[in-house]
Short mmCIF file of C-alpha atoms and ligand atoms in Angstrom, two decimals:
data_model
loop_
_atom_site.label_atom_id
_atom_site.label_comp_id
_atom_site.label_asym_id
_atom_site.label_seq_id
_atom_site.Cartn_x
_atom_site.Cartn_y
_atom_site.Cartn_z
CA MET A 1 123.69 37.77 151.31
CA ARG A 2 122.32 38.92 154.64
CA ILE A 3 124.00 41.02 156.97
CA LEU A 4 123.05 42.18 160.64
CA GLY A 5 124.25 45.62 161.37
CA ILE A 6 125.31 47.17 164.86
CA GLU A 7 125.13 50.58 165.76
CA THR A 8 126.37 51.95 168.95
CA SER A 9 128.67 54.66 168.31
CA CYS A 10 126.69 57.73 170.57
CA ASP A 11 123.30 57.39 172.55
CA GLU A 12 121.82 55.52 169.97
CA THR A 13 121.45 51.65 170.32
CA GLY A 14 121.00 50.30 166.59
CA ALA A 15 120.71 46.82 164.96
CA ALA A 16 119.21 46.08 161.16
CA ILE A 17 119.07 43.56 159.12
CA ILE A 18 119.58 44.50 154.97
CA GLU A 19 119.51 42.07 152.07
CA GLY A 20 121.97 42.25 148.58
CA LYS A 21 122.84 40.43 145.93
CA PRO A 22 126.39 40.65 144.20
CA ARG A 23 125.45 43.50 141.21
CA ASP A 24 122.80 45.25 143.32
CA HIS A 25 123.31 48.57 143.53
CA LYS A 26 121.07 49.46 147.24
CA VAL A 27 120.66 47.24 149.29
CA LYS A 28 116.80 45.86 150.21
CA LEU A 29 115.98 46.91 153.97
CA ILE A 30 113.83 44.11 156.13
CA SER A 31 114.57 44.81 159.83
CA ASN A 32 115.18 48.16 161.45
CA ILE A 33 115.46 49.26 165.32
CA THR A 34 116.62 52.04 167.15
CA SER A 35 116.27 52.47 170.39
CA SER A 36 118.22 56.13 171.49
CA SER A 37 118.55 57.45 174.84
CA LEU A 38 118.31 60.79 173.99
CA SER A 39 115.50 62.00 175.72
CA LEU A 40 117.95 61.63 179.31
CA HIS A 41 120.45 63.50 177.67
CA SER A 42 117.48 66.24 176.86
CA LYS A 43 117.85 67.34 180.20
CA THR A 44 121.25 68.18 180.36
CA GLY A 45 121.58 69.87 177.23
CA GLY A 46 123.99 66.86 175.83
CA ILE A 47 125.04 63.51 175.71
CA ILE A 48 126.75 62.35 179.14
CA PRO A 49 129.24 59.90 177.54
CA GLU A 50 128.65 57.35 180.96
CA ILE A 51 125.43 57.25 181.02
CA ALA A 52 124.93 57.38 177.04
CA SER A 53 127.37 53.27 177.47
CA ARG A 54 125.08 52.13 180.20
CA GLU A 55 121.54 52.33 178.07
CA GLN A 56 123.98 50.56 175.61
CA ILE A 57 124.13 48.35 177.26
CA LYS A 58 120.88 47.57 178.65
CA TYR A 59 119.62 47.97 174.98
CA ILE A 60 122.27 46.09 172.85
CA ILE A 61 120.90 42.06 173.79
CA PRO A 62 116.62 43.14 173.64
CA VAL A 63 117.54 45.52 170.47
CA ILE A 64 119.46 42.50 168.26
CA LYS A 65 116.78 39.73 169.51
CA LYS A 66 113.90 41.95 168.59
CA THR A 67 115.66 42.55 164.66
CA ILE A 68 115.73 39.34 164.08
CA GLU A 69 112.41 38.15 165.58
CA ASN A 70 110.37 41.12 163.39
CA CYS A 71 111.39 39.85 160.17
CA LYS A 72 111.48 36.30 161.35
CA LEU A 73 114.79 35.13 159.65
CA LYS A 74 117.30 32.79 162.20
CA ILE A 75 120.38 33.11 162.81
CA GLU A 76 121.62 30.83 160.05
CA ASP A 77 119.83 33.03 157.59
CA LEU A 78 122.36 35.79 158.37
CA ASP A 79 125.52 35.92 156.67
CA ALA A 80 127.82 38.25 158.27
CA ILE A 81 127.98 41.21 160.99
CA ALA A 82 128.74 44.79 160.09
CA VAL A 83 129.87 46.42 163.00
CA THR A 84 130.81 50.93 163.92
CA ILE A 85 134.17 50.77 165.40
CA GLY A 86 134.27 54.30 165.02
CA PRO A 87 134.36 57.27 165.66
CA GLY A 88 132.02 57.84 168.32
CA LEU A 89 132.25 57.57 172.59
CA ILE A 90 134.54 55.02 173.23
CA GLY A 91 131.80 53.38 176.19
CA SER A 92 129.39 53.35 173.31
CA LEU A 93 131.22 51.80 170.83
CA LEU A 94 132.73 49.05 172.63
CA VAL A 95 129.21 48.08 173.79
CA GLY A 96 128.50 47.54 170.27
CA VAL A 97 132.10 46.26 169.44
CA GLU A 98 132.42 43.22 171.61
CA THR A 99 129.05 41.75 170.94
CA ALA A 100 129.85 41.80 167.77
CA ARG A 101 132.86 39.89 168.19
CA THR A 102 131.51 37.73 170.46
CA LEU A 103 128.15 37.35 168.47
CA ALA A 104 130.75 36.75 165.24
CA TYR A 105 132.58 33.85 167.07
CA VAL A 106 129.47 32.39 168.82
CA TRP A 107 127.70 32.64 165.53
CA ARG A 108 130.86 31.53 163.87
CA LYS A 109 129.60 34.10 161.10
CA PRO A 110 132.41 36.49 159.34
CA ILE A 111 132.25 40.32 161.05
CA ILE A 112 133.26 43.45 159.15
CA PRO A 113 133.99 46.48 160.89
CA VAL A 114 132.37 49.98 159.37
CA ASN A 115 133.25 53.57 159.70
CA HIS A 116 130.82 55.35 160.39
CA LEU A 117 131.32 58.38 158.72
CA VAL A 118 131.35 55.91 155.43
CA GLY A 119 128.59 54.26 157.44
CA HIS A 120 126.37 57.42 156.76
CA ILE A 121 127.16 57.99 153.23
CA TYR A 122 125.78 54.37 152.28
CA ALA A 123 122.46 54.87 153.48
CA ASN A 124 121.49 56.54 151.02
CA PHE A 125 122.12 53.35 149.33
CA VAL A 126 119.00 51.64 150.91
CA SER A 127 116.08 51.27 148.86
CA LYS A 128 113.88 53.10 149.78
CA ILE A 129 109.92 52.21 150.72
CA GLN A 130 108.61 52.57 146.49
CA ASP A 131 111.59 53.88 144.99
CA SER A 132 111.51 55.31 141.86
CA SER A 133 114.50 57.42 142.36
CA ALA A 134 117.66 56.93 139.59
CA ASP A 135 120.57 54.30 140.35
CA ILE A 136 123.49 56.09 142.43
CA LYS A 137 126.25 56.85 139.76
CA PHE A 138 130.22 57.38 140.49
CA PRO A 139 132.26 59.49 140.71
CA LEU A 140 130.57 61.60 143.60
CA ILE A 141 130.81 63.47 146.43
CA GLY A 142 129.08 62.74 149.56
CA LEU A 143 128.58 65.43 152.47
CA VAL A 144 128.48 64.38 156.02
CA VAL A 145 126.71 66.64 157.62
CA SER A 146 126.23 65.28 161.88
CA GLY A 147 126.26 66.49 165.50
CA GLY A 148 130.18 65.46 165.97
CA HIS A 149 131.03 65.69 161.92
CA THR A 150 131.31 67.78 158.84
CA ASP A 151 132.62 66.68 156.21
CA LEU A 152 133.06 66.25 152.24
CA VAL A 153 134.78 63.37 150.16
CA TYR A 154 134.92 62.75 146.82
CA MET A 155 134.48 58.08 145.58
CA GLU A 156 135.43 56.53 142.76
CA LYS A 157 133.90 53.96 143.27
CA HIS A 158 133.34 51.62 146.58
CA LYS A 159 136.24 51.07 148.57
CA ARG A 160 137.19 54.48 147.02
CA ILE A 161 137.14 57.26 149.16
CA LEU A 162 139.03 60.61 149.28
CA TRP A 163 138.87 62.95 151.51
CA LEU A 164 138.46 66.24 150.30
CA GLY A 165 137.68 68.79 153.93
CA GLY A 166 136.17 69.10 157.25
CA THR A 167 135.25 71.74 159.75
CA LEU A 168 138.07 72.83 161.68
CA ASP A 169 135.72 73.15 164.87
CA ASP A 170 132.78 72.83 165.76
CA ALA A 171 130.54 70.53 163.00
CA ALA A 172 127.12 71.62 161.62
CA GLY A 173 124.68 69.98 163.76
CA GLU A 174 127.15 71.35 167.04
CA ALA A 175 126.68 74.83 165.94
CA LEU A 176 123.00 74.22 165.86
CA ASP A 177 122.87 72.41 169.11
CA LYS A 178 125.00 74.95 170.22
CA ILE A 179 122.93 77.78 168.99
CA GLY A 180 119.93 76.19 170.52
CA ARG A 181 121.42 76.24 173.94
CA LEU A 182 121.50 79.90 173.80
CA LEU A 183 117.75 79.64 172.79
CA SER A 184 116.50 77.47 175.31
CA ILE A 185 115.91 75.50 172.65
CA PRO A 186 115.45 72.18 173.52
CA TYR A 187 118.92 69.24 173.16
CA PRO A 188 119.31 68.37 170.05
CA GLY A 189 118.78 71.99 168.97
CA GLY A 190 119.05 70.87 164.95
CA PRO A 191 115.21 69.34 164.64
CA HIS A 192 113.84 72.33 166.86
CA ILE A 193 115.66 74.94 164.86
CA GLU A 194 114.21 73.92 162.04
CA GLU A 195 110.53 74.17 162.74
CA HIS A 196 110.97 77.91 164.59
CA ALA A 197 112.69 78.18 161.70
CA LYS A 198 109.31 77.92 159.37
CA ASN A 199 108.13 80.94 160.56
CA GLY A 200 110.93 82.97 160.94
CA ASN A 201 112.64 85.32 158.23
CA PRO A 202 115.94 84.30 157.03
CA ASN A 203 117.14 87.71 156.37
CA ARG A 204 116.86 89.56 158.99
CA PHE A 205 119.78 89.10 160.95
CA ASN A 206 122.84 89.02 158.24
CA PHE A 207 124.98 86.25 160.42
CA PRO A 208 128.22 85.61 158.94
CA ARG A 209 129.26 82.47 156.47
CA PRO A 210 132.16 81.34 157.76
CA MET A 211 135.18 80.30 155.17
CA ILE A 212 132.23 80.19 152.43
CA GLY A 213 134.92 81.65 149.90
CA SER A 214 137.52 80.03 150.98
CA PRO A 215 139.99 78.02 148.37
CA ASN A 216 139.20 74.92 150.00
CA PHE A 217 136.84 72.06 150.91
CA ASP A 218 137.35 72.96 154.98
CA PHE A 219 134.59 74.44 157.14
CA SER A 220 134.21 76.74 160.47
CA PHE A 221 131.10 76.86 162.18
CA SER A 222 132.52 78.01 165.70
CA GLY A 223 132.67 81.94 164.60
CA LEU A 224 128.20 81.56 163.92
CA LYS A 225 127.72 80.54 167.24
CA THR A 226 129.65 83.18 168.76
CA ALA A 227 127.98 85.60 166.31
CA VAL A 228 124.17 84.30 167.10
CA PHE A 229 125.52 84.99 170.89
CA ARG A 230 126.58 87.79 170.94
CA LYS A 231 123.53 89.25 168.68
CA VAL A 232 121.28 87.43 171.98
CA LYS A 233 122.92 89.51 174.45
CA GLU A 234 122.55 92.29 172.17
CA ILE A 235 118.98 91.64 172.14
CA GLN A 236 118.34 91.38 175.92
CA GLN A 237 120.64 93.75 176.45
CA SER A 238 118.14 96.70 174.64
CA ALA A 239 115.35 95.04 175.35
CA PRO A 240 116.06 94.18 179.45
CA SER A 241 112.23 95.03 181.51
CA ARG A 242 110.51 94.54 177.96
CA GLU A 243 109.23 90.90 176.22
CA GLY A 244 113.11 90.77 174.66
CA PHE A 245 112.50 87.03 173.05
CA SER A 246 108.93 87.06 171.45
CA ALA A 247 108.25 83.89 169.88
CA LYS A 248 109.15 86.07 166.23
CA THR A 249 112.77 87.09 167.13
CA ILE A 250 113.22 83.42 168.29
CA ALA A 251 112.19 81.90 164.48
CA ASP A 252 114.46 84.99 163.13
CA LEU A 253 117.33 84.10 164.59
CA CYS A 254 116.54 80.03 164.18
CA ALA A 255 115.78 81.02 160.45
CA SER A 256 118.72 83.40 160.06
CA SER A 257 121.53 80.75 161.52
CA GLN A 258 119.41 77.81 160.02
CA GLN A 259 120.22 79.78 156.70
CA ALA A 260 123.97 80.57 157.16
CA ILE A 261 124.94 77.43 157.97
CA ILE A 262 122.82 76.03 154.71
CA ASP A 263 124.38 78.81 152.20
CA VAL A 264 127.81 76.98 153.63
CA LEU A 265 126.53 73.53 153.33
CA VAL A 266 125.68 74.04 149.57
CA LYS A 267 128.16 76.67 148.63
CA LYS A 268 131.04 73.96 149.06
CA THR A 269 129.72 71.36 148.26
CA LEU A 270 128.62 72.29 145.13
CA ASP A 271 131.71 73.84 144.18
CA ALA A 272 133.74 70.37 145.08
CA ALA A 273 130.80 68.95 142.46
CA ARG A 274 132.17 71.45 139.93
CA LYS A 275 135.53 71.05 140.77
CA TYR A 276 135.64 66.66 140.49
CA ARG A 277 132.84 66.50 137.59
CA VAL A 278 131.08 64.55 139.47
CA LYS A 279 127.56 61.71 138.46
CA SER A 280 125.90 62.10 141.99
CA ILE A 281 125.74 64.12 145.07
CA LEU A 282 125.17 62.06 148.07
CA LEU A 283 123.83 64.04 151.67
CA SER A 284 123.67 62.53 154.79
CA GLY A 285 124.00 62.56 158.55
CA GLY A 286 121.73 64.03 161.30
CA VAL A 287 121.67 67.65 159.51
CA ALA A 288 120.47 66.27 156.06
CA ALA A 289 117.34 65.67 157.89
CA ASN A 290 116.50 69.00 157.54
CA SER A 291 114.44 70.02 154.80
CA LYS A 292 114.81 73.50 154.13
CA LEU A 293 118.83 72.07 153.53
CA ARG A 294 117.32 69.15 150.92
CA GLU A 295 114.94 72.51 149.16
CA GLN A 296 117.54 74.72 149.04
CA PHE A 297 119.94 72.00 147.70
CA GLU A 298 117.63 71.29 145.07
CA LEU A 299 117.14 74.57 144.64
CA LYS A 300 120.83 75.68 143.52
CA ILE A 301 121.32 73.10 141.63
CA LYS A 302 117.98 73.54 139.31
CA ASN A 303 118.85 77.16 138.91
CA GLU A 304 122.38 76.24 138.35
CA LYS A 305 121.77 74.22 135.77
CA LEU A 306 124.16 71.56 137.52
CA LYS A 307 122.33 68.65 136.20
CA ILE A 308 123.88 66.29 138.64
CA PRO A 309 121.58 64.14 140.47
CA LEU A 310 121.06 64.68 144.32
CA PHE A 311 120.58 61.54 146.76
CA PHE A 312 119.51 61.75 150.90
CA PRO A 313 118.32 59.02 152.88
CA GLU A 314 114.84 58.88 154.25
CA LYS A 315 114.81 61.36 157.49
CA ARG A 316 114.98 58.45 159.84
CA LEU A 317 118.45 57.13 158.06
CA CYS A 318 120.44 60.42 158.22
CA THR A 319 120.05 60.06 161.93
CA ASP A 320 122.65 57.33 163.83
CA ASN A 321 120.82 54.20 162.94
CA ALA A 322 122.37 50.43 161.89
CA ALA A 323 120.79 50.15 158.32
CA MET A 324 123.60 52.89 157.20
CA ILE A 325 126.09 49.93 158.77
CA ALA A 326 125.15 47.07 157.03
CA SER A 327 124.70 48.85 154.11
CA ALA A 328 128.14 50.11 154.73
CA GLY A 329 129.27 46.05 155.48
CA PHE A 330 127.64 44.89 152.12
CA PHE A 331 128.91 47.65 149.44
CA ASN A 332 132.60 47.16 151.35
CA TYR A 333 132.63 43.63 152.22
CA ALA A 334 136.18 43.10 153.61
CA PRO A 335 135.90 40.78 156.67
CA LEU A 336 138.57 40.76 159.55
CA ASP A 337 139.20 37.78 162.10
CA TRP A 338 137.06 39.08 164.67
CA ARG A 339 140.29 38.78 166.94
CA LYS A 340 141.18 41.96 165.22
CA VAL A 341 137.82 43.91 165.11
CA CYS A 342 138.40 46.97 167.87
CA ALA A 343 136.55 50.00 168.64
CA ASP A 344 138.65 53.22 166.57
CA PRO A 345 136.76 56.45 168.65
CA GLU A 346 139.56 58.36 166.73
CA LEU A 347 138.52 56.73 163.61
CA TYR A 348 138.18 59.22 160.79
CA PHE A 349 138.61 59.21 156.86
CA ALA A 350 141.49 57.12 155.76
O1 KG4 B 401 124.15 61.72 162.33
P1 KG4 B 401 123.42 62.48 163.67
O2 KG4 B 401 121.97 61.50 164.60
O3 KG4 B 401 124.95 61.68 164.66
C1 KG4 B 401 126.22 62.26 164.79
O4 KG4 B 401 126.78 61.28 164.71
O5 KG4 B 401 126.80 63.19 165.59
O6 KG4 B 401 123.34 63.90 163.95
C2 KG4 B 401 122.84 64.35 164.65
C3 KG4 B 401 122.88 65.80 164.68
C4 KG4 B 401 122.31 67.03 165.88
O7 KG4 B 401 123.13 67.71 166.14
C5 KG4 B 401 120.99 66.91 165.19
O8 KG4 B 401 121.30 68.62 166.11
C6 KG4 B 401 120.68 67.35 163.95
O9 KG4 B 401 121.68 66.32 163.81
N1 KG4 B 401 119.41 66.91 163.54
C7 KG4 B 401 119.20 68.15 162.88
C8 KG4 B 401 118.11 67.61 162.23
N2 KG4 B 401 117.97 66.93 163.20
C9 KG4 B 401 119.02 66.10 163.78
N3 KG4 B 401 119.59 69.23 162.33
C10 KG4 B 401 118.79 70.13 161.57
N4 KG4 B 401 117.80 70.36 161.30
C11 KG4 B 401 117.55 68.65 161.81
N5 KG4 B 401 116.56 67.90 161.08
ZN1 ZN B 402 126.25 59.56 163.17
#
């Protein structure tokens, strides 16, 4: 079966084609195109929904066309269309959903509505080039850690997701983006903070690890952002005339705040993995592209002798893309009449 995936929940316009057979554990990625309006938002330090949706309109058809042309397939070779219906920005979502509905009607293809958050998890089910990793085994714990979400879920099997907890305020990626803005680092802060942090000391500033010991799987990152804000002000006031923000200070602020976020994510995810006695741990979402986060998960799992395999997608499939949507559509195949498919910006884990 070949599925065309369409993703337009935020500032990325994505289309991808995956291929899989009924009992496959992973799908093969045949074609994948992502066009981003990120550079337009970098100037303003955050996504402007109106600009994002206008760009979606511009790129959706060329991106789909190129995705199909790239793998030299014909429309007859496609078996279904999977599309992100939410959560996300309403204007952006509508572009993908209406395009998918129209194509499903005109091409006479089944259409599968996909939850973007579930999609992130399914990036793990896309085969890597020269994939030698073991198969993902259920039950599993999935951590979705992106710009808009930080959620922990338990999956007994495909189509069976239990939400365990999520952020009460800012998502981890959002906190990194806001800390980036405080430090005049370009948007989105996450990848830039990762780069600065490489030269920094994660122990120089002892930032809070919010809710790290709470007896649940919820998160909170807005207090961390406030703590960084206070520290930045303190540094500015203590050395107003001198170079308060040396490259070293920026690097240490980045390394220390990144470390605080990683500590919380690792602790809560591993607590959940132990509690639910799972057979795999899956990281996903934009923040899962962070090498330090991946390393520290691996290290902690090893040190604690947990013997639970850790999975994370290729970096390009951590941030928003359509391959993950097509993959989710494959493993959760449940087509709907195209008339009933509609965008739902508030969609969450059921
Ligand atoms: O999954 P995604 O593309 O969009 C949402 O669904 O939100 O995630 C974007 C988020 C941004 O907050 C960005 O700063 C963060 O992922 N991010 C990273 C890295 N790459 C992207 N955070 C930390 N380290 C990275 N390398
Ligand atoms: Zn996303």
